[in-house]
Coordinates of C-alpha atoms and ligand atoms in Angstrom, one line a residue:
X1 CA 49.0 -84.5 -18.1
X2 CA 47.9 -86.9 -20.8
X3 CA 45.4 -86.0 -23.6
X4 CA 42.2 -88.2 -23.6
X5 CA 42.5 -91.6 -25.0
X6 CA 41.3 -92.0 -28.5
X7 CA 41.6 -95.0 -30.9
X8 CA 44.4 -94.9 -33.5
X9 CA 42.7 -94.3 -36.9
X10 CA 43.1 -96.8 -39.7
X11 CA 45.0 -95.9 -42.8
X12 CA 43.1 -94.9 -46.0
X13 CA 45.0 -96.8 -48.6
X14 CA 43.0 -95.4 -51.4
X15 CA 45.0 -92.2 -50.8
X16 CA 48.1 -92.4 -53.2
X17 CA 50.5 -91.1 -50.6
X18 CA 49.4 -93.7 -48.2
X19 CA 49.8 -96.4 -50.7
X20 CA 53.3 -95.3 -51.7
X21 CA 54.3 -95.0 -48.0
X22 CA 53.1 -98.7 -47.4
X23 CA 55.0 -99.9 -50.5
X24 CA 58.2 -98.2 -49.2
X25 CA 57.7 -99.9 -45.9
X26 CA 57.3 -103.3 -47.6
X27 CA 60.5 -102.6 -49.5
X28 CA 62.3 -101.6 -46.3
X29 CA 61.2 -104.8 -44.5
X30 CA 62.1 -107.0 -47.3
X31 CA 65.6 -105.5 -47.2
X32 CA 65.9 -106.9 -43.7
X33 CA 65.1 -110.5 -44.9
X34 CA 67.5 -113.3 -43.9
X35 CA 68.7 -112.2 -40.5
X36 CA 69.2 -114.1 -37.4
X37 CA 67.5 -113.1 -34.1
X38 CA 68.7 -114.3 -30.8
X39 CA 67.1 -115.0 -27.5
X40 CA 67.3 -112.0 -25.2
X41 CA 67.6 -112.6 -21.4
X42 CA 68.7 -109.6 -19.4
X43 CA 71.3 -107.8 -21.2
X44 CA 72.5 -111.1 -22.8
X45 CA 71.9 -112.1 -26.4
X46 CA 72.0 -115.8 -27.0
X47 CA 72.3 -117.2 -30.5
X48 CA 72.0 -121.0 -30.7
X49 CA 73.0 -123.4 -33.5
X50 CA 69.7 -124.9 -33.3
X51 CA 67.2 -122.6 -35.1
X52 CA 63.8 -122.4 -36.7
X53 CA 62.6 -120.2 -39.6
X54 CA 60.0 -117.8 -39.9
X55 CA 58.5 -118.2 -43.4
X56 CA 56.3 -116.2 -45.7
X57 CA 53.0 -118.2 -46.2
X58 CA 52.6 -116.7 -49.6
X59 CA 56.0 -118.1 -50.7
X60 CA 57.0 -120.6 -48.2
X61 CA 60.5 -121.0 -49.7
X62 CA 61.2 -117.4 -48.6
X63 CA 62.8 -117.6 -45.1
X64 CA 62.2 -114.2 -43.6
X65 CA 64.4 -114.7 -40.6
X66 CA 65.7 -117.4 -38.4
X67 CA 65.4 -117.7 -34.5
X68 CA 67.2 -119.5 -31.8
X69 CA 65.2 -122.6 -30.7
X70 CA 65.2 -121.9 -26.9
X71 CA 65.3 -124.9 -24.7
X72 CA 64.2 -125.5 -21.2
X73 CA 67.4 -124.2 -19.8
X74 CA 66.8 -120.8 -21.5
X75 CA 63.4 -120.7 -19.9
X76 CA 64.9 -121.4 -16.6
X77 CA 67.5 -118.7 -17.0
X78 CA 65.0 -116.2 -18.2
X79 CA 62.8 -116.7 -15.1
X80 CA 65.8 -116.3 -12.8
X81 CA 66.7 -113.1 -14.5
X82 CA 63.1 -111.7 -14.6
X83 CA 62.8 -112.6 -10.8
X84 CA 65.9 -110.6 -10.1
X85 CA 64.7 -107.6 -12.2
X86 CA 61.3 -107.6 -10.4
X87 CA 63.2 -106.6 -7.2
X88 CA 63.6 -103.1 -8.5
X89 CA 61.0 -102.8 -11.4
X90 CA 58.1 -103.3 -9.0
X91 CA 59.0 -100.1 -7.2
X92 CA 59.5 -98.0 -10.3
X93 CA 56.7 -95.4 -10.0
X94 CA 53.7 -96.2 -12.1
X95 CA 53.9 -92.9 -14.1
X96 CA 57.5 -93.9 -15.1
X97 CA 56.3 -97.3 -16.2
X98 CA 53.5 -95.7 -18.2
X99 CA 55.8 -93.5 -19.9
X100 CA 57.6 -96.4 -21.5
X101 CA 54.3 -97.4 -23.1
X102 CA 53.5 -93.9 -24.2
X103 CA 56.9 -93.6 -25.8
X104 CA 56.7 -97.0 -27.5
X105 CA 53.2 -96.1 -28.8
X106 CA 54.6 -92.8 -30.3
X107 CA 57.6 -94.8 -31.9
X108 CA 55.3 -97.5 -33.2
X109 CA 53.0 -94.8 -34.6
X110 CA 56.0 -93.3 -36.5
X111 CA 57.0 -96.7 -37.8
X112 CA 53.4 -97.9 -38.3
X113 CA 53.8 -99.2 -41.8
X114 CA 56.9 -101.0 -41.0
X115 CA 55.3 -103.0 -38.3
X116 CA 52.3 -103.7 -40.6
X117 CA 54.4 -104.7 -43.6
X118 CA 56.2 -107.1 -41.3
X119 CA 52.8 -109.0 -40.6
X120 CA 51.9 -108.9 -44.3
X121 CA 55.1 -110.9 -45.0
X122 CA 55.2 -113.0 -41.9
X123 CA 51.6 -114.2 -41.5
X124 CA 50.0 -113.2 -44.8
X125 CA 47.8 -110.3 -43.6
X126 CA 46.1 -108.0 -46.1
X127 CA 47.3 -104.4 -45.7
X128 CA 44.0 -103.4 -44.1
X129 CA 44.1 -106.3 -41.6
X130 CA 47.8 -105.5 -40.8
X131 CA 47.1 -101.9 -40.3
X132 CA 44.4 -102.7 -37.9
X133 CA 46.6 -105.0 -36.0
X134 CA 49.1 -102.3 -35.5
X135 CA 46.5 -99.7 -34.7
X136 CA 45.3 -102.1 -32.0
X137 CA 48.8 -102.5 -30.6
X138 CA 49.2 -98.7 -30.3
X139 CA 45.7 -98.5 -28.6
X140 CA 46.7 -101.0 -25.9
X141 CA 49.7 -99.1 -25.0
X142 CA 47.9 -95.7 -24.8
X143 CA 44.9 -97.3 -23.0
X144 CA 46.9 -99.4 -20.4
X145 CA 49.2 -96.5 -19.7
X146 CA 46.2 -94.5 -18.6
X147 CA 44.5 -97.3 -16.8
X148 CA 47.6 -98.1 -14.7
X149 CA 47.9 -94.6 -13.5
X150 CA 44.2 -94.5 -12.7
X151 CA 44.3 -97.8 -10.8
X152 CA 47.6 -97.8 -8.9
X153 CA 46.4 -95.7 -6.0
X154 CA 42.8 -96.6 -5.4
X155 CA 42.6 -95.2 -1.8
X156 CA 39.9 -92.7 -2.7
X157 CA 37.5 -95.7 -3.2
X158 CA 37.6 -96.5 0.6
X159 CA 35.2 -95.3 3.3
X160 CA 36.9 -93.3 6.1
X161 CA 37.6 -94.7 9.5
X162 CA 38.1 -92.2 12.3
X163 CA 41.7 -92.0 13.4
X164 CA 43.2 -93.9 10.5
X165 CA 44.9 -93.0 7.3
X166 CA 43.8 -95.6 4.7
X167 CA 45.4 -96.8 1.4
X168 CA 44.4 -99.2 -1.3
X169 CA 47.2 -100.0 -3.7
X170 CA 47.3 -102.2 -6.7
X171 CA 50.8 -103.8 -6.6
X172 CA 52.3 -106.2 -9.2
X173 CA 52.4 -110.0 -9.0
X174 CA 55.9 -111.0 -10.0
X175 CA 57.2 -112.8 -13.0
X176 CA 54.8 -113.4 -15.8
X177 CA 55.0 -115.7 -18.8
X178 CA 53.3 -114.1 -21.8
X179 CA 52.3 -116.7 -24.5
X180 CA 50.5 -115.2 -27.5
X181 CA 49.1 -116.8 -30.7
X182 CA 50.2 -115.9 -34.2
X183 CA 47.0 -114.5 -35.6
X184 CA 47.2 -111.0 -34.1
X185 CA 50.9 -111.3 -33.9
X186 CA 51.5 -107.7 -32.9
X187 CA 48.3 -106.6 -31.0
X188 CA 48.0 -109.6 -28.8
X189 CA 51.6 -109.9 -27.6
X190 CA 51.6 -106.1 -27.1
X191 CA 48.4 -106.1 -25.1
X192 CA 49.4 -109.0 -22.7
X193 CA 53.1 -107.7 -22.4
X194 CA 52.5 -104.1 -21.8
X195 CA 49.6 -104.8 -19.4
X196 CA 52.0 -106.9 -17.4
X197 CA 54.9 -104.4 -17.5
X198 CA 52.9 -101.3 -16.7
X199 CA 51.4 -103.0 -13.7
X200 CA 54.9 -103.5 -12.4
X201 CA 55.5 -107.2 -13.4
X202 CA 58.6 -108.6 -15.3
X203 CA 58.0 -110.6 -18.3
X204 CA 59.2 -113.5 -20.4
X205 CA 57.7 -113.3 -23.9
X206 CA 57.6 -116.6 -25.7
X207 CA 56.4 -115.8 -29.4
X208 CA 54.2 -118.3 -31.3
X209 CA 56.2 -120.3 -33.8
X210 CA 54.8 -118.8 -37.0
X211 CA 55.3 -115.1 -35.9
X212 CA 58.5 -114.5 -34.0
X213 CA 59.7 -111.8 -36.2
X214 CA 57.0 -109.2 -35.4
X215 CA 57.2 -110.2 -31.7
X216 CA 61.1 -109.5 -31.8
X217 CA 60.5 -106.1 -33.4
X218 CA 58.0 -105.3 -30.6
X219 CA 60.5 -106.2 -27.9
X220 CA 63.2 -104.3 -29.6
X221 CA 61.1 -101.1 -29.5
X222 CA 61.0 -101.4 -25.7
X223 CA 64.6 -102.4 -25.3
X224 CA 65.7 -99.3 -27.4
X225 CA 63.7 -97.1 -25.0
X226 CA 66.1 -98.2 -22.2
X227 CA 63.8 -100.6 -20.4
X228 CA 66.0 -102.0 -17.5
X229 CA 67.6 -105.3 -18.4
X230 CA 65.6 -108.3 -17.3
X231 CA 62.2 -106.6 -17.2
X232 CA 61.4 -107.9 -20.7
X233 CA 63.0 -111.2 -21.9
X234 CA 62.5 -112.8 -25.2
X235 CA 62.6 -116.5 -25.4
X236 CA 61.7 -118.0 -28.8
X237 CA 61.3 -121.8 -28.7
X238 CA 58.7 -124.6 -28.8
X239 CA 55.6 -124.0 -26.6
X240 CA 55.2 -127.8 -26.0
X241 CA 58.6 -127.9 -24.1
X242 CA 60.1 -124.5 -23.4
X243 CA 56.8 -122.9 -22.9
X244 CA 55.4 -125.7 -20.8
X245 CA 58.5 -125.6 -18.6
X246 CA 58.0 -122.0 -17.8
X247 CA 54.4 -122.6 -17.0
X248 CA 55.2 -125.1 -14.5
X249 CA 58.1 -123.2 -12.9
X250 CA 57.8 -122.4 -9.2
X251 CA 59.0 -118.9 -9.7
X252 CA 56.4 -118.1 -12.3
X253 CA 53.7 -116.0 -10.6
X254 CA 51.2 -115.8 -13.6
X255 CA 50.6 -116.9 -17.1
X256 CA 49.0 -114.7 -19.8
X257 CA 48.0 -116.9 -22.7
X258 CA 46.0 -116.4 -25.8
X259 CA 45.5 -119.3 -28.2
X260 CA 43.6 -122.6 -28.6
X261 CA 41.3 -124.3 -26.4
X262 CA 43.5 -127.3 -26.2
X263 CA 46.6 -125.5 -25.1
X264 CA 44.6 -123.1 -22.7
X265 CA 43.2 -126.1 -20.8
X266 CA 46.6 -127.6 -20.6
X267 CA 48.1 -124.5 -19.2
X268 CA 45.2 -124.2 -16.7
X269 CA 45.9 -127.7 -15.4
X270 CA 49.6 -127.4 -15.3
X271 CA 49.5 -124.0 -13.6
X272 CA 47.1 -125.3 -10.9
X273 CA 49.8 -127.6 -9.4
X274 CA 52.0 -126.3 -6.7
X275 CA 55.6 -127.5 -7.1
X276 CA 58.0 -127.7 -4.1
X277 CA 59.4 -124.3 -3.3
X278 CA 56.4 -122.4 -4.8
X279 CA 54.9 -119.9 -2.3
X280 CA 51.8 -118.8 -4.3
X281 CA 48.9 -120.0 -6.3
X282 CA 49.6 -119.1 -10.0
X283 CA 47.2 -116.7 -11.8
X284 CA 46.1 -117.6 -15.3
X285 CA 44.7 -115.3 -17.9
X286 CA 43.6 -117.6 -20.7
X287 CA 41.8 -116.5 -23.8
X288 CA 40.9 -119.2 -26.2
X289 CA 38.9 -120.2 -29.3
X290 CA 35.5 -119.5 -30.7
X291 CA 32.7 -120.8 -32.9
X292 CA 31.1 -117.5 -33.4
X293 CA 27.8 -117.0 -35.1
X294 CA 26.1 -114.3 -37.2
X295 CA 22.3 -114.6 -36.8
X296 CA 20.0 -113.2 -39.3
X297 CA 16.2 -113.1 -39.0
X298 CA 13.5 -112.2 -41.5
X299 CA 13.1 -108.6 -40.4
X300 CA 16.8 -107.8 -41.2
X301 CA 18.4 -105.6 -43.7
X302 CA 19.5 -108.6 -45.7
X303 CA 22.2 -106.8 -47.7
X304 CA 23.9 -105.5 -44.6
X305 CA 23.6 -109.0 -43.1
X306 CA 25.2 -110.7 -46.1
X307 CA 28.0 -108.2 -46.1
X308 CA 28.4 -108.7 -42.3
X309 CA 28.6 -112.4 -42.8
X310 CA 31.2 -112.2 -45.5
X311 CA 33.5 -110.0 -43.6
X312 CA 33.1 -111.8 -40.3
X313 CA 33.8 -115.2 -41.9
X314 CA 36.7 -114.3 -44.3
X315 CA 38.6 -111.4 -42.8
X316 CA 42.2 -112.6 -42.4
X317 CA 41.1 -115.9 -44.0
X318 CA 38.8 -116.7 -41.1
X319 CA 41.8 -116.9 -38.8
X320 CA 40.4 -114.9 -36.0
X321 CA 39.0 -116.1 -32.6
X322 CA 36.1 -113.7 -33.4
X323 CA 35.6 -115.0 -37.0
X324 CA 31.8 -115.6 -37.8
X325 CA 32.3 -119.2 -38.9
X326 CA 28.5 -119.9 -38.5
X327 CA 25.8 -118.0 -40.3
X328 CA 22.4 -118.9 -38.8
X329 CA 19.4 -117.7 -40.9
X330 CA 15.9 -118.1 -40.4
X331 CA 14.1 -120.2 -43.0
X332 CA 12.1 -117.7 -45.0
X333 CA 15.2 -115.6 -45.9
X334 CA 17.8 -118.3 -45.8
X335 CA 18.0 -118.9 -49.5
X336 CA 18.2 -115.2 -50.4
X337 CA 21.0 -114.5 -47.8
X338 CA 22.9 -117.6 -48.8
X339 CA 22.8 -116.7 -52.4
X340 CA 24.1 -113.1 -51.6
X341 CA 26.9 -114.4 -49.3
X342 CA 28.1 -116.7 -52.0
X343 CA 28.0 -113.9 -54.6
X344 CA 29.9 -111.5 -52.4
X345 CA 32.5 -114.1 -51.3
X346 CA 33.2 -115.1 -54.8
X347 CA 34.3 -111.5 -55.5
X348 CA 37.1 -111.5 -52.9
X349 CA 40.5 -111.1 -54.3
X350 CA 42.9 -113.9 -53.2
X351 CA 46.7 -113.6 -53.5
X352 CA 50.0 -112.7 -51.9
X353 CA 49.2 -109.6 -49.9
X354 CA 52.4 -107.8 -50.5
X355 CA 51.3 -107.5 -54.2
X356 CA 48.8 -104.6 -53.3
X357 CA 46.0 -103.1 -51.3
X358 CA 43.5 -104.8 -53.5
X359 CA 44.1 -108.2 -52.1
X360 CA 41.3 -109.2 -49.6
X361 CA 42.5 -112.6 -48.6
X362 CA 46.0 -113.9 -48.3
X363 CA 47.3 -117.4 -47.5
X364 CA 46.6 -119.4 -44.3
X365 CA 49.5 -119.4 -42.0
X366 CA 51.4 -122.6 -42.6
X367 CA 51.2 -126.1 -44.0
X368 CA 49.8 -127.6 -40.8
X369 CA 47.1 -125.1 -40.7
X370 CA 46.3 -125.7 -44.4
X371 CA 46.2 -129.5 -43.9
X372 CA 43.9 -129.2 -40.7
X373 CA 41.5 -126.8 -42.6
X374 CA 41.4 -129.0 -45.7
X375 CA 40.6 -132.1 -43.4
X376 CA 37.6 -130.0 -42.2
X377 CA 36.6 -129.2 -45.7
X378 CA 36.6 -133.0 -46.3
X379 CA 34.4 -133.4 -43.3
X380 CA 32.1 -130.7 -44.5
X381 CA 31.4 -132.3 -47.8
X382 CA 29.8 -135.2 -45.8
X383 CA 27.8 -132.8 -43.5
X384 CA 26.5 -130.1 -45.7
X385 CA 26.3 -128.8 -49.4
X386 CA 29.5 -127.2 -50.7
X387 CA 28.4 -123.9 -52.3
X388 CA 31.7 -122.3 -52.9
X389 CA 35.4 -123.0 -52.8
X390 CA 36.6 -126.3 -51.3
X391 CA 40.0 -126.8 -53.0
X392 CA 43.4 -125.1 -52.4
X393 CA 44.3 -122.6 -55.0
X394 CA 47.6 -123.6 -56.6
X395 CA 50.2 -120.8 -57.1
X396 CA 53.7 -120.8 -58.7
X397 CA 55.3 -120.3 -55.2
X398 CA 53.3 -123.0 -53.5
X399 CA 51.6 -120.5 -51.1
X400 CA 49.0 -121.8 -48.6
X401 CA 45.9 -120.4 -50.4
X402 CA 42.4 -121.6 -49.6
X403 CA 39.6 -119.7 -51.1
X404 CA 36.4 -118.7 -49.3
X405 CA 34.7 -122.0 -48.6
X406 CA 31.0 -122.2 -47.9
X407 CA 28.8 -125.1 -46.9
X408 CA 25.0 -124.7 -47.0
X409 CA 22.3 -126.5 -45.0
X410 CA 24.7 -127.5 -42.3
X411 CA 23.1 -129.4 -39.3
X412 CA 23.7 -127.4 -36.2
X413 CA 25.4 -130.3 -34.4
X414 CA 27.7 -131.1 -37.4
X415 CA 31.4 -131.1 -36.7
X416 CA 32.1 -128.0 -39.0
X417 CA 29.3 -126.2 -37.0
X418 CA 30.7 -127.1 -33.6
X419 CA 34.6 -127.3 -33.9
X420 CA 36.8 -124.2 -34.5
X421 CA 38.3 -124.6 -37.9
X422 CA 40.3 -121.4 -37.9
X423 CA 40.3 -120.9 -41.7
X424 CA 38.1 -119.6 -44.4
X425 CA 35.3 -122.0 -43.9
X426 CA 31.7 -120.9 -43.3
X427 CA 28.8 -123.2 -42.2
X428 CA 25.4 -121.8 -43.1
X429 CA 22.7 -123.2 -40.9
X430 CA 18.9 -123.0 -41.6
X431 CA 16.9 -122.2 -38.4
X432 CA 13.1 -122.6 -38.3
X433 CA 12.5 -119.3 -36.5
X434 CA 14.2 -116.8 -34.1
X435 CA 13.9 -119.1 -31.0
X436 CA 15.5 -121.8 -32.9
X437 CA 18.3 -119.6 -34.2
X438 CA 19.1 -118.3 -30.8
X439 CA 19.3 -121.9 -29.4
X440 CA 21.7 -122.9 -32.2
X441 CA 23.8 -119.8 -31.7
X442 CA 24.2 -120.7 -28.0
X443 CA 24.6 -124.4 -28.8
X444 CA 28.3 -124.7 -28.8
X445 CA 30.8 -125.0 -25.9
X446 CA 32.3 -121.6 -26.8
X447 CA 31.0 -118.1 -26.2
X448 CA 33.2 -115.4 -27.7
X449 CA 31.5 -113.2 -30.1
X450 CA 28.2 -113.1 -31.9
X451 CA 26.1 -110.9 -34.1
X452 CA 22.4 -110.5 -34.6
X453 CA 20.9 -108.8 -37.7
X454 CA 17.2 -107.9 -37.0
X455 CA 15.0 -104.9 -37.0
X456 CA 12.7 -106.4 -34.4
X457 CA 13.2 -104.5 -31.1
X458 CA 12.0 -107.3 -28.8
X459 CA 14.4 -109.8 -30.4
X460 CA 17.4 -107.4 -30.2
X461 CA 16.5 -107.0 -26.5
X462 CA 16.2 -110.7 -25.9
X463 CA 19.6 -111.2 -27.5
X464 CA 21.1 -108.7 -25.1
X465 CA 20.2 -111.2 -22.4
X466 CA 20.1 -114.6 -24.0
X467 CA 22.8 -114.6 -26.6
X468 CA 25.5 -115.9 -24.3
X469 CA 28.7 -114.4 -25.7
X470 CA 31.4 -112.1 -24.3
X471 CA 31.1 -109.7 -27.2
X472 CA 27.7 -109.2 -28.7
X473 CA 27.2 -107.1 -31.7
X474 CA 23.7 -106.0 -33.0
X475 CA 23.3 -105.2 -36.7
X476 CA 27.0 -105.2 -37.4
X477 CA 29.8 -107.7 -38.1
X478 CA 31.2 -109.8 -35.1
X479 CA 34.9 -109.0 -35.6
X480 CA 36.9 -105.8 -35.1
X481 CA 36.7 -105.0 -31.4
X482 CA 38.3 -101.7 -30.5
X483 CA 40.4 -101.2 -27.4
X484 CA 38.6 -99.2 -24.8
X485 CA 35.3 -99.3 -26.8
X486 CA 34.6 -103.0 -27.0
X487 CA 36.3 -104.7 -24.1
X488 CA 37.0 -108.2 -25.5
X489 CA 37.0 -111.7 -24.2
X490 CA 34.7 -114.7 -24.1
X491 CA 32.7 -117.1 -22.0
X492 CA 32.9 -120.9 -21.4
X493 CA 35.6 -122.6 -23.5
X494 CA 36.5 -119.3 -25.0
X495 CA 38.4 -118.5 -21.9
X496 CA 38.6 -116.5 -18.8
X497 CA 36.8 -113.5 -20.2
X498 CA 39.7 -111.2 -19.3
X499 CA 38.2 -108.4 -21.3
X500 CA 41.3 -107.0 -22.9
X501 CA 40.9 -103.3 -23.7
X502 CA 38.5 -102.9 -20.8
X503 CA 38.7 -101.0 -17.5
X504 CA 39.2 -104.1 -15.5
X505 CA 42.0 -105.8 -17.3
X506 CA 44.9 -104.6 -15.4
X507 CA 43.4 -106.0 -12.2
X508 CA 44.3 -109.3 -13.6
X509 CA 48.0 -108.4 -13.5
X510 CA 47.9 -106.9 -10.0
X511 CA 47.0 -107.6 -6.3
X512 CA 45.4 -105.2 -4.0
X513 CA 47.2 -104.1 -0.8
X514 CA 45.2 -102.4 1.9
X515 CA 47.1 -100.2 4.4
X516 CA 45.8 -98.5 7.5
X517 CA 48.0 -96.3 9.8
X518 CA 46.8 -95.3 13.2
X519 CA 47.1 -91.5 13.4
Ligands
LIG1 P1 48.1 -122.3 -29.9 O1 48.4 -123.5 -30.8 O2 47.3 -122.7 -28.7 O3 49.4 -121.6 -29.5 C1 49.3 -120.4 -28.8 C2 50.6 -120.3 -28.0 O4 50.8 -121.3 -27.0 C3 51.9 -120.4 -29.0 O5 52.8 -119.4 -28.5 C4 52.4 -121.8 -28.6 O6 53.8 -121.9 -28.9 C5 52.1 -121.9 -27.2 N1 52.0 -123.2 -26.7 C6 51.7 -124.5 -27.3 N2 51.7 -125.4 -26.6 C7 52.1 -125.0 -25.3 C8 52.2 -125.6 -24.0 N3 52.0 -126.9 -23.8 N4 52.5 -124.9 -23.0 C9 52.7 -123.6 -23.1 N5 52.5 -122.9 -24.3 C10 52.3 -123.6 -25.4 O7 47.2 -121.4 -30.7 P2 47.6 -120.7 -32.1 O8 47.4 -121.6 -33.2 O9 48.8 -119.8 -32.0 O10 46.4 -119.5 -32.3 C11 45.1 -119.7 -32.7 C12 44.1 -120.0 -31.6 O11 44.1 -118.8 -30.7 C13 42.7 -120.1 -32.0 O12 42.1 -121.1 -31.2 C14 42.0 -118.7 -31.7 O13 40.6 -118.8 -31.5 C15 42.9 -118.4 -30.4 N6 42.7 -117.0 -30.2 C16 41.9 -116.4 -29.2 C17 41.9 -115.1 -28.9 C18 40.9 -114.6 -27.8 O14 41.1 -113.4 -27.5 N7 40.1 -115.4 -27.3 C19 42.5 -114.3 -29.8 C20 43.3 -114.7 -30.8 C21 43.4 -116.1 -31.0 P3 54.2 -122.7 -30.3 O15 53.8 -121.8 -31.4 O16 55.7 -122.6 -30.2 O17 53.6 -123.9 -30.4
LIG2 MG1 55.2 -117.1 -41.2

């Protein structure tokens, strides 16, 4: 008997005891700096001479940990091992599989700040952002554990047939390759991985290059619970080679990916090929980028709208697929909102987030990312008016700090209004009226999240139908989806709309078997 699902509460860091506990967790994690973490395939740990570092983007000289650079042969071995483990894991009763998730959730809750502190160091999350990431990971485990038990035997959904006993069972697929991004480096790998495991599949987790440390800690949590060897394998290594090899492998049954549009399309294409010896069509679960908009009309609560724009644009330095990187504002209130957005953004505290809970914005994740973002800032200066930011902030430790950067009067078809920048860059766009604003909002190839601030009932209703995004928010920010509350995933080039944290998600990791026995 399970208590009803509820979201993990966020930590109130204004309470001195919580602040002290978080500082202690940071110290604990800092004491672990400098270790090497192996590839784990079955019960074997493989340490290679060829390694790569996980760096602290606030102080890139600080090497937090090193990881073995897994090659194609390690991917190969992991798939064979996972295929072997699948032979028995698929028949482990769903309640037993769910129990691993529940026990892992309980343990992660006990060690919550340790996991969050790891993300503060490894990817530069603020305390609040890291805390929310860990809470989401816990939510995924609690939620999918319950969903798996609900789904596994769905025989009650069938209509009776005289003289037959009927069954409808959701059974697993096989070996899955789980390929997460680095930006929700705990919640996203947890979500994809535990969904696959609880549905009865075996997994190879290939962490994103900037965030292998937190991914390793997640896997270790499951290994420590006595998960049978080979059910969860950890292969760190380059996506382009090792990841791509596993995607193409004939024994791979499915790929769960979250990341960029470019890589998502590549995986979609590669997975559609049927190499010799492959006896199924691979399934792909692909969640990709966004160019999300916050729309504000002249009836809106303008202060709430300005606050919503700022949080959506600059939370975790704009490095969210759900980030509100466009603010589309109707003409009569544009100037007032733009001014307020600039004012509020100017007040955001930038710095190394391990320094304290007051830091709102940390660094961007790495040098490549910083260079890409700055090249878009360069483009932006040709396309709009720079209202705030625009140059990196230099620090003694050469951290990758970019301040909130805002461009005004950006044309809706400008590159900075169409392409995902994935950094703290906001394009403000002037719309002539609500019709125009909605057309601009829908005028990208993405369709992930969107928000509308308005007090006009007819417009709010119209947005429900016409604002073409997977996650629509009315009179609130466009980030911060909660598991089980706001099932998450986008349309068009934002991916396959898998709706993580929703009641249908586990279907993607399962196949239905119908059984009829003549009585
Ligand atoms: P990315 O560059 O696409 O990388 C994602 C993962 O794919 C990494 O683990 C990467 O490994 C791997 N990879 C790269 N090339 C590959 C290949 N050819 N075959 C197989 N795997 C490959 O994305 P990112 O920079 O980590 O994350 C940012 C992106 O994720 C943004 O576009 C963001 O919008 C998107 N995102 C979407 C959602 C959503 O729910 N829709 C949520 C979060 C983030 P390496 O790191 O080793 O290259
Ligand atoms: Mg890092």
